[in-house]
XYZ file of C-alpha atoms in Angstrom:
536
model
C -57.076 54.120 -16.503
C -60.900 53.719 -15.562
C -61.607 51.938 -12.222
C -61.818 48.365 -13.317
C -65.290 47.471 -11.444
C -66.136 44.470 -13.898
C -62.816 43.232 -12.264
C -63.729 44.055 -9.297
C -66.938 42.191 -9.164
C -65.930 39.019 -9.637
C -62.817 39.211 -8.225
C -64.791 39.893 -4.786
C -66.309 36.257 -4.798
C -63.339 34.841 -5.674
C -61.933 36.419 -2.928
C -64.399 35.236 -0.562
C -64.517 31.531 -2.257
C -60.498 31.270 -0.795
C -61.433 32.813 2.018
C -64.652 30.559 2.997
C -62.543 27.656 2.062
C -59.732 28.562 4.167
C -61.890 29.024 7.631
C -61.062 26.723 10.190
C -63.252 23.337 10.593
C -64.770 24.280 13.645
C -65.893 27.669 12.330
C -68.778 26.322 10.377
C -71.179 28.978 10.664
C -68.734 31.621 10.656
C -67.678 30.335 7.614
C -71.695 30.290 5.938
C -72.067 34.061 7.110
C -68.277 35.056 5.489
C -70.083 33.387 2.260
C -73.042 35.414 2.792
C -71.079 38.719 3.449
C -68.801 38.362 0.387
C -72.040 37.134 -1.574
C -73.573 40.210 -0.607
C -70.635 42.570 -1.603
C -70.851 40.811 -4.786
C -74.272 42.194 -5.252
C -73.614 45.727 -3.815
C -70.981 45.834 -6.859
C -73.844 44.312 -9.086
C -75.576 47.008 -8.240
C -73.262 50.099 -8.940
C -72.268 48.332 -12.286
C -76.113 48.929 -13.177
C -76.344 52.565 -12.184
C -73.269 53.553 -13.739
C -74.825 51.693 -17.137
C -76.283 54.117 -19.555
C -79.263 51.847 -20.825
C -79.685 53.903 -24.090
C -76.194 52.767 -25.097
C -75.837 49.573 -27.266
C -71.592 49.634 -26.836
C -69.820 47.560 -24.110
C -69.746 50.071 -21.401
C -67.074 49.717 -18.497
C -64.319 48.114 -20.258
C -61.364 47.135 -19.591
C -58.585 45.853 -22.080
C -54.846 44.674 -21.040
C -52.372 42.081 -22.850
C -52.309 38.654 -21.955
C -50.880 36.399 -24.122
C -49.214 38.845 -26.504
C -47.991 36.344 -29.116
C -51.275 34.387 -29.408
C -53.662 37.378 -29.558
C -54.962 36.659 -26.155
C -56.220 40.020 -24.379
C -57.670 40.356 -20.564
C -61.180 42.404 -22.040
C -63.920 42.947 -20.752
C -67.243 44.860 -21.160
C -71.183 44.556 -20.660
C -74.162 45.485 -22.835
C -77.499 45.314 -21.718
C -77.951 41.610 -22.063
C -74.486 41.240 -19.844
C -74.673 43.574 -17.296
C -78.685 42.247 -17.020
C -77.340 38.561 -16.394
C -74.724 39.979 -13.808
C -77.356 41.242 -11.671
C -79.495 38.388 -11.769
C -76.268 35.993 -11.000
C -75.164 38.295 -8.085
C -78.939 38.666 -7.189
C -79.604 34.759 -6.713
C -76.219 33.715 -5.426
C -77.108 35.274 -1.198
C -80.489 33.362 -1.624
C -78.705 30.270 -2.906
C -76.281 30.241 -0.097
C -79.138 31.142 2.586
C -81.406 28.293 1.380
C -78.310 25.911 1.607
C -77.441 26.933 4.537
C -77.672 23.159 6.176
C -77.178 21.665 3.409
C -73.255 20.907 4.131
C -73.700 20.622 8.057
C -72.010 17.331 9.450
C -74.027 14.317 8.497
C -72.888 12.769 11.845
C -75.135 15.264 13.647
C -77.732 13.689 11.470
C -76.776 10.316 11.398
C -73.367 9.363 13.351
C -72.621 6.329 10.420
C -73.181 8.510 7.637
C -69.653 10.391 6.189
C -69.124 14.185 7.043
C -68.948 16.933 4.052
C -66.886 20.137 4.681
C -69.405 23.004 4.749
C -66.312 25.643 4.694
C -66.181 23.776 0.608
C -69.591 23.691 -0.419
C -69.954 27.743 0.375
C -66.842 28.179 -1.279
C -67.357 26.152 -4.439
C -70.539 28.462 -5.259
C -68.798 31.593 -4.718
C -66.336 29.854 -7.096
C -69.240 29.411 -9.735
C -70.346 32.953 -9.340
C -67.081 34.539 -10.167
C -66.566 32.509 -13.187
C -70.023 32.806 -14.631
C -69.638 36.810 -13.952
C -66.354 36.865 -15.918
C -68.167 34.764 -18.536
C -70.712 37.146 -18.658
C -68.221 39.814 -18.809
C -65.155 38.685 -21.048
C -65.378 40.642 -24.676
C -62.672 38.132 -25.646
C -63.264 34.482 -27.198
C -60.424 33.266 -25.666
C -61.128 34.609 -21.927
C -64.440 33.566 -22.163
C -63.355 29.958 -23.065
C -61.091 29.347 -20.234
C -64.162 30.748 -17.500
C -66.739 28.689 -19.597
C -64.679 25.621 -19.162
C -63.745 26.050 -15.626
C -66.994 26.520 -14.221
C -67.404 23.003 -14.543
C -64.282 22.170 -11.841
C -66.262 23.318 -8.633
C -70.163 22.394 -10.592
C -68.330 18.745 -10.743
C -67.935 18.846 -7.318
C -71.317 20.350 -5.961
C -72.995 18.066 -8.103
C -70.783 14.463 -7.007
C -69.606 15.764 -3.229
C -73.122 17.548 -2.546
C -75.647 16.114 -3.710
C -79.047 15.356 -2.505
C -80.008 12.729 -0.450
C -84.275 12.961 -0.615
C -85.568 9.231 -1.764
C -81.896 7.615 -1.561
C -81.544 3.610 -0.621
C -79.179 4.387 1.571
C -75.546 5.807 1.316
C -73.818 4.033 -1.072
C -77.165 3.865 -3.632
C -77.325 7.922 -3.017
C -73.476 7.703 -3.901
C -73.719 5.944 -7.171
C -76.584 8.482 -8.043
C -74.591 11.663 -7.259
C -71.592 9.993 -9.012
C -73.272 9.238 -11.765
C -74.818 12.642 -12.425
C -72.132 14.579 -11.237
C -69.575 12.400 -14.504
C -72.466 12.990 -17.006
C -72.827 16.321 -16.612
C -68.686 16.723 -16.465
C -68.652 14.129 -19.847
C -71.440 16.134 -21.888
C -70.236 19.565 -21.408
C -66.779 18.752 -21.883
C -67.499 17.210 -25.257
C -69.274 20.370 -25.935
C -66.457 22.575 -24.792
C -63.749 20.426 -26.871
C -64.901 20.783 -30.025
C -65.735 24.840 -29.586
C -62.027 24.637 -28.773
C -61.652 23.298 -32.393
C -63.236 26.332 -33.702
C -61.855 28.810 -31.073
C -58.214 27.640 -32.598
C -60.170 27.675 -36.561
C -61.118 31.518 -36.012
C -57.626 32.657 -34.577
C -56.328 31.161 -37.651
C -58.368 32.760 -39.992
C -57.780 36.369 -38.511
C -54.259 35.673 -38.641
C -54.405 35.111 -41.952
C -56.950 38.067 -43.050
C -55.734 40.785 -40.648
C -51.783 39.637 -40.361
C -52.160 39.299 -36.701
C -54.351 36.828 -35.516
C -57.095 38.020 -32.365
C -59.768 36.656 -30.306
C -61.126 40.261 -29.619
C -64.834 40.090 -30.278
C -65.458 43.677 -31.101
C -62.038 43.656 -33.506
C -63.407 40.251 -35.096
C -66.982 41.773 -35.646
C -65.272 45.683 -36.419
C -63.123 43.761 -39.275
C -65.722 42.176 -40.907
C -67.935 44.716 -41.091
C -65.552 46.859 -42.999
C -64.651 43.819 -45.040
C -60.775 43.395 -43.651
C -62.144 39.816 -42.704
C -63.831 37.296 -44.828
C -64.617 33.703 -44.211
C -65.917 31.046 -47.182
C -68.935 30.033 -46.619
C -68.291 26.622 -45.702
C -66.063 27.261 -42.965
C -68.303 30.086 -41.120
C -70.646 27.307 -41.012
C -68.270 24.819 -39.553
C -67.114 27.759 -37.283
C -70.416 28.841 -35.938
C -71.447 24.735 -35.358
C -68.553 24.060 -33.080
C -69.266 27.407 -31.164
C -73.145 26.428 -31.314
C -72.320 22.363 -30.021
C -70.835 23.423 -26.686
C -73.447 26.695 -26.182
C -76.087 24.042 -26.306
C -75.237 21.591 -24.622
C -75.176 23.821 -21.543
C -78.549 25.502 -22.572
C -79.526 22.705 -22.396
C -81.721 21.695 -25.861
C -83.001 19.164 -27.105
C -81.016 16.438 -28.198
C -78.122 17.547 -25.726
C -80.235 17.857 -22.986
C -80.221 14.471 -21.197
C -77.548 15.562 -18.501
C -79.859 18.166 -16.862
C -82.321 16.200 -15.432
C -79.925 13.621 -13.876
C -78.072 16.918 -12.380
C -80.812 18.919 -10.692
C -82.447 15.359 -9.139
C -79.388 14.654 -7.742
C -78.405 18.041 -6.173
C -79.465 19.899 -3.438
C -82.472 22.507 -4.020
C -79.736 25.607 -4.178
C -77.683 23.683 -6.579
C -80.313 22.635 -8.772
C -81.020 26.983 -8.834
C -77.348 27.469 -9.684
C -77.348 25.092 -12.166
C -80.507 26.050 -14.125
C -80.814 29.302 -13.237
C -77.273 30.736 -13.322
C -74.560 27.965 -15.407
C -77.294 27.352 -18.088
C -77.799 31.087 -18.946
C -74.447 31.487 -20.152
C -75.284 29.131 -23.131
C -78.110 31.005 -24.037
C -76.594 34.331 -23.699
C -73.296 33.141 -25.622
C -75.266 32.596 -28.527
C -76.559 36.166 -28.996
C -73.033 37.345 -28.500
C -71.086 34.965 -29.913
C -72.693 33.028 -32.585
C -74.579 35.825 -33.967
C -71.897 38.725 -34.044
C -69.476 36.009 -34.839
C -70.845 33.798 -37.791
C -74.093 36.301 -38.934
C -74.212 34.444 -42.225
C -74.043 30.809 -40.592
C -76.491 31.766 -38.002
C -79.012 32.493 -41.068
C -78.424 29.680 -42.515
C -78.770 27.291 -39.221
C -81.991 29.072 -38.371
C -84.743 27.024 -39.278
C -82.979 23.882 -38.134
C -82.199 25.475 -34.672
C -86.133 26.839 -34.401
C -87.181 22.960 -34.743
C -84.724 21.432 -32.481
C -86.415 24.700 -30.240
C -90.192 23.579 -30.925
C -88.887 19.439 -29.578
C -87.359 21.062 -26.640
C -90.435 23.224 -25.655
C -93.276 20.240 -26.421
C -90.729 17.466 -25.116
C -89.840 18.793 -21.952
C -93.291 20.142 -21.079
C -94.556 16.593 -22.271
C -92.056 14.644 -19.954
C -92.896 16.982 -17.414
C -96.094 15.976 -17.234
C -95.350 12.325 -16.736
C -92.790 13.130 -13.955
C -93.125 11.544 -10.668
C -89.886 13.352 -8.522
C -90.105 16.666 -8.141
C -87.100 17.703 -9.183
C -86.910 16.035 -12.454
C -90.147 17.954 -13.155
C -88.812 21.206 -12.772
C -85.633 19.843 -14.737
C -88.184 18.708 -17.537
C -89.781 22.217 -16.861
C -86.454 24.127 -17.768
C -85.775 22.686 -20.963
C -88.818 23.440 -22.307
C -88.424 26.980 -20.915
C -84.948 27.352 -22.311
C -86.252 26.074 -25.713
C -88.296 29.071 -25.717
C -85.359 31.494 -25.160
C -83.654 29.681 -27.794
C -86.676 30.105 -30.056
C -86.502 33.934 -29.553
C -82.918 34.224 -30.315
C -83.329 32.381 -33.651
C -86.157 34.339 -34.441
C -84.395 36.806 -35.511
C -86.858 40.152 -34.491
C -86.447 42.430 -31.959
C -89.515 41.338 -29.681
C -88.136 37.912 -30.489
C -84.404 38.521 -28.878
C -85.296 41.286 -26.476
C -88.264 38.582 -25.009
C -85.294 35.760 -24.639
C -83.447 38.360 -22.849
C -85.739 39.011 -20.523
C -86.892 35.116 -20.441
C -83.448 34.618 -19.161
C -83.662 36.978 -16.534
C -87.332 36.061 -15.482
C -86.910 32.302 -15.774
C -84.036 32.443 -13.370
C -86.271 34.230 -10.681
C -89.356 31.755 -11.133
C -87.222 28.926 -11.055
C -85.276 30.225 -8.043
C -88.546 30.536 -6.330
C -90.241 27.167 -7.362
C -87.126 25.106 -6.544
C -85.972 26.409 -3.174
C -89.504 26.064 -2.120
C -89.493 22.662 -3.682
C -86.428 22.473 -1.663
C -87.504 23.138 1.805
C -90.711 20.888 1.430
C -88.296 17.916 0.518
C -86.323 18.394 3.431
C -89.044 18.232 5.721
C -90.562 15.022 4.070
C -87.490 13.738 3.492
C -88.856 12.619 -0.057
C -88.899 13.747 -3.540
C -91.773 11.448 -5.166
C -94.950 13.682 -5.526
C -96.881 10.619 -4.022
C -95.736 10.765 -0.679
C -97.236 14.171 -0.073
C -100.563 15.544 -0.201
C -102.681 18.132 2.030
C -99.675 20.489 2.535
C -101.553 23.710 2.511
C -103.748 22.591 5.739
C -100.470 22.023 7.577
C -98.043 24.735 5.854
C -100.209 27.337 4.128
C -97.356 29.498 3.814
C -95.283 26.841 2.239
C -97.939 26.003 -0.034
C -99.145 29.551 -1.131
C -95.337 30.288 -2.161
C -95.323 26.663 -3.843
C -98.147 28.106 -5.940
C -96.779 31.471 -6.718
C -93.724 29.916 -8.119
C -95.680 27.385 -10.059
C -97.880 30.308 -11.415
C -95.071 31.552 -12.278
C -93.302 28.831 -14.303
C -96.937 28.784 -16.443
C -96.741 32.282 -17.040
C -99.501 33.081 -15.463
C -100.222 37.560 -16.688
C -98.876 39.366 -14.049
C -96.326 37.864 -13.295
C -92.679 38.267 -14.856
C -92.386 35.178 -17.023
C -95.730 36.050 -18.464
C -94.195 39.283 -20.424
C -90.926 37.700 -21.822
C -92.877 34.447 -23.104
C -95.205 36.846 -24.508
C -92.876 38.844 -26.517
C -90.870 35.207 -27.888
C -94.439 34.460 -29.296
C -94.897 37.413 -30.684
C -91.366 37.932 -32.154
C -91.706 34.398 -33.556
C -95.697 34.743 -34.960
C -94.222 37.876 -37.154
C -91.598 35.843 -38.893
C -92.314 32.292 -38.735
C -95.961 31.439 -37.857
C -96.293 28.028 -37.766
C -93.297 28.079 -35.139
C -95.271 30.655 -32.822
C -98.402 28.365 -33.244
C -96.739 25.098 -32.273
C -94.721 26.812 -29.353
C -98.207 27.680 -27.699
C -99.153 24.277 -26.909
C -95.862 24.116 -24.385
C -97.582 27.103 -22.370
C -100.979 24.547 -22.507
C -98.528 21.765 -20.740
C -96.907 23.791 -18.882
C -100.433 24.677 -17.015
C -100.840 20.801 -16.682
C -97.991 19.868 -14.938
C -97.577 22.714 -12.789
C -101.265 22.899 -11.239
C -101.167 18.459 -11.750
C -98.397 18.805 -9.477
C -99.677 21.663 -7.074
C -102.992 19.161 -6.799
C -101.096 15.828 -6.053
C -98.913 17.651 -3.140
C -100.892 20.850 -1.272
C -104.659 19.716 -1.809
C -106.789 16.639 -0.778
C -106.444 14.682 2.226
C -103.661 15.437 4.763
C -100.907 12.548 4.508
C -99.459 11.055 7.679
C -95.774 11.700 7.583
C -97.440 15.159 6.606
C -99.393 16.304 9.818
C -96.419 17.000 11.675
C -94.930 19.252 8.862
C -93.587 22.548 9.970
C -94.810 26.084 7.699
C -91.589 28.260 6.804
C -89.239 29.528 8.713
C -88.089 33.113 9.115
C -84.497 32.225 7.133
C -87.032 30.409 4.567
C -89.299 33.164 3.957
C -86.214 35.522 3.796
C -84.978 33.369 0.936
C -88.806 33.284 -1.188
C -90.193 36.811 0.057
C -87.735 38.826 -2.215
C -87.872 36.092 -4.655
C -91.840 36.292 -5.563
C -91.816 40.429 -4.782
C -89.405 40.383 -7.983
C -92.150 38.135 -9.669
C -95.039 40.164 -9.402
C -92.836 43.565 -9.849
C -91.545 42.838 -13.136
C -94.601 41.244 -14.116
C -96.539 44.819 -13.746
C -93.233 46.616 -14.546
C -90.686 44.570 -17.302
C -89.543 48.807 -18.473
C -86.336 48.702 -16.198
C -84.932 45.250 -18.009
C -86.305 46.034 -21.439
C -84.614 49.722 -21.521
C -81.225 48.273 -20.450
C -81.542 44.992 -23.149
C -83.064 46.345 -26.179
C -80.691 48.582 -27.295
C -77.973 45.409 -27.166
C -80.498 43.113 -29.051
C -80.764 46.069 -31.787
C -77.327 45.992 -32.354
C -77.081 42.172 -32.005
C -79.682 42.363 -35.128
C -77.694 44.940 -37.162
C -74.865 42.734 -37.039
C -76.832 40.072 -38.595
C -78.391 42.418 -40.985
C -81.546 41.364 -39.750
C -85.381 43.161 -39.235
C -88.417 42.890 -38.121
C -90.678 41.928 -40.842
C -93.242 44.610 -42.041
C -96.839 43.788 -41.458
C -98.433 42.686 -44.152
C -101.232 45.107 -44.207
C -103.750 45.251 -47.452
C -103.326 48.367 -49.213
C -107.225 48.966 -48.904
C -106.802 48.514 -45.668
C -104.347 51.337 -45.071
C -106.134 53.335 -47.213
C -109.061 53.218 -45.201
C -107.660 53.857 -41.999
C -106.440 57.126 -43.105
């Protein structure tokens, strides 16, 4: 039996989750650096889960495989290809520089304010080591079933960051800033619970069929996708397409796109910077990444046939977020806005259906959790020190905070995908991936790169430039635990912006595969004969 490090990996922030929890009350920064430390393992593991992947390998490397639940088909597996393991390391990479840029984000509000209510900072540490282990097994699980019970419970401790932790920036006092954090917190718990119901439907639909077809019935991914390839399994066309739509409902809804969307922004206003990252840049990946393992391998035929619906519900989210973006006045809602016109683009180069198309998502994933990372947790720490998160009460930052403000920028370069920088490459290849097969899509997904330059440098004007505000003279420039959290952050930025090679070797042999399952590729230039003629 193989060492079972996928296991291990997020067993280790479970681990630490109980164990921050259980520290005693008084020990509140013992318990933030015991988060920290078992954050840190987490990544250490990340990290020899990479080097022992063989990136020219498009199989599910390091797997594991026990029974479970013999008599319903239910198996512990688990496995990563390149677009896993690649959304393992980010998760484990983010999580230390969430917890560091929270780090007072849980302290007792009576040392604040003594008639404000106290929040445990032993749970708040603990609920996001929580989230990490489950989105790591989600990332991990090669079985439908497994991956349904982690997809669902992430929401339990996301629930609680949202309602228990949530920001307090702009608030009308406590019981206003109550009813906001409430109210986000049940919306988000309401929409993605809908979502995960009915893929429950079709969960149960697919166990049926492969009892029927194979005699046994299994929620083994690579048996499911095995069988039908050899033609052992066959579904009528009408129910792979009711199949793949209850799987697609609840992997959209946490995407988020467009018309499912509506909980996101409502979420990331209300929660602290480092909860709005975990949200958008860690939960809402493993929507996007369930549909290139899931719907795809699962329902090929269905996914064909959804396509051009799915690449215009992509083109709304990428003009309609960047367009509400625009008209934003909190900061947070703008980077919310931001997001789901972002994630419309990594939507638009999984339905694409080319290799630069899904190997550019990939890497959009990746990238777009780094930018946003950056962006937000620098929008964070200029929030707390105005106390405010309307873009009117600020202006002339960069005279008082350069610092802040030149790391502001960088992040907001980066959300534009500015070349050179890492967004730039993956939102390059979605273009191209979508120009080759479906032009008109790749023309009208340009004009979201034309807002997103609007709001971002808009927004960069209205807060760092002009005249210096009052209740901004006195505004401190980052601090060494602040810089510790962005530093990394933009290094990653401009390195993969230079650099992509390490990402795309370990994801494109996954998104090949991912396309031969579909039967899918990349459409042949459509050269003149002349013309190839004369260039010989």
């Amino acid at each position: 039996m193989s060492f079972p490090l996928l296991t291990l990996t997020a067993a280790v922030p479970a681990i630490g989750a109980v164990a921050t929890a259980a520290a005693p009350a008084a020990k509140r920064t013992a318990a933030k650096w015991l988060a920290l430390a078992f954050s840190l393992a987490t990544l250490v593991l990340a990290a020899v889960v990479l080097v022992r992947f063989e990136p020219g390998d498009a199989r599910y490397q390091l797997t594991e495989s026990h029974a479970w639940i013999a008599d319903f088909g239910v198996r512990y597996e688990l496995g990563v290809d390149g677009i896993g393991v690649s959304l393992v390391a980010l998760t484990a990479l983010l999580i230390p520089f969430i917890i560091l840029a929270g780090w007072h984000d849980a302290d007792p509000l009576e040392e604040k304010a003594p008639n404000r209510r106290w929040r445990p900072t032993q749970g708040f540490f603990a609920l996001i080591l929580m989230v990490e282990a489950m989105v790591i097994l989600s990332f991990e699980a090669t079985d439908v079933f497994l991956f349904y019970i982690f997809f669902e419970a992430m929401l339990i401790p996301m629930y609680f960051l949202i309602g228990g932790f949530g920001d307090r920036a702009g608030a009308h006092g406590e019981d206003e800033a109550s009813k906001q954090r409430s109210y986000a917190a049940v919306k988000f718990l309401l929409y993605n619970l809908a979502g995960g119901l009915i893929m429950l439907a079709a969960v149960i639909g697919l166990f049926a069929i492969t009892a029927d077809d194979l005699g046994q019935g299994t929620f083994s991914l690579q048996e499911i996708v095995q069988a039908r390839a050899n033609g052992d399994l066959t579904m009528a066309t009408s129910t792979e397409r009711w199949l793949f739509l209850g799987f697609f409902f609840a992997f959209a809804v946490k995407a988020p796109l467009w018309p499912l969307h509506t909980w996101l922004p409502n979420a990331m206003g209300e929660s602290t910077a480092p909860v709005a990252v975990l949200i958008t840049a860690v939960v809402d990946k493993v929507g996007t990444f369930a549909m290139l393992r899931f719907c795809l391998q699962l329902f090929p035929e269905a996914s064909k046939w959804a396509t051009p619906a799915i690449i215009a519900l992509a083109l709304v989210s990428i003009v309609y977020g960047a367009l509400l973006a625009v008209g934003q006045r909190d900061i947070k809602r703008l980077v919310a806005y931001a997001s789901i016109s972002h994630f419309g683009f990594i939507i638009l180069g999984i339905f694409a259906m080319t290799s630069q198309g899904q190997g550019g998502a990939t890497l959009y994933m990746v990238n777009h959790g780094i930018s946003t990372a950056a962006l937000m947790l620098v929008a964070g720490f200029l929030i707390s020190r105005r106390g405010s998160r309307l873009i009117a009460d600020y202006g002339g930052v960069q005279k008082v905070a350069p610092v802040l403000a030149g790391t502001f920028l960088i992040g907001g370069l980066a959300t534009l995908s500015l070349p050179g920088l890492a967004p730039f490459v993956s939102e390059f290849l979605v273009l191209v991936g979508t120009f080759s097969r479906y032009p008109a899509a790749g023309i009208i997904a340009t004009f979201g790169i034309v807002l997103a330059a609007l709001y971002v440098l808009v927004l960069y004007q209205r807060t760092m430039t002009g005249p210096v505000k009052e209740d901004v003279r006195s505004m401190p420039d980052l601090k060494v635990r602040e810089l510790a959290v962005v530093a990394p952050l933009i290094a990653l930025l401009i390195f993969l912006g230079v650099y992509p090679k390490p990402v795309t070797d370990i994801v494109n042999p996954a998104v090949d595969h991912t396309l031969s399952v579909v039967d899918e590729h990349d459409p042949k230039p459509d050269v003149p004969v002349r013309d190839v003629e004369a260039a010989k």
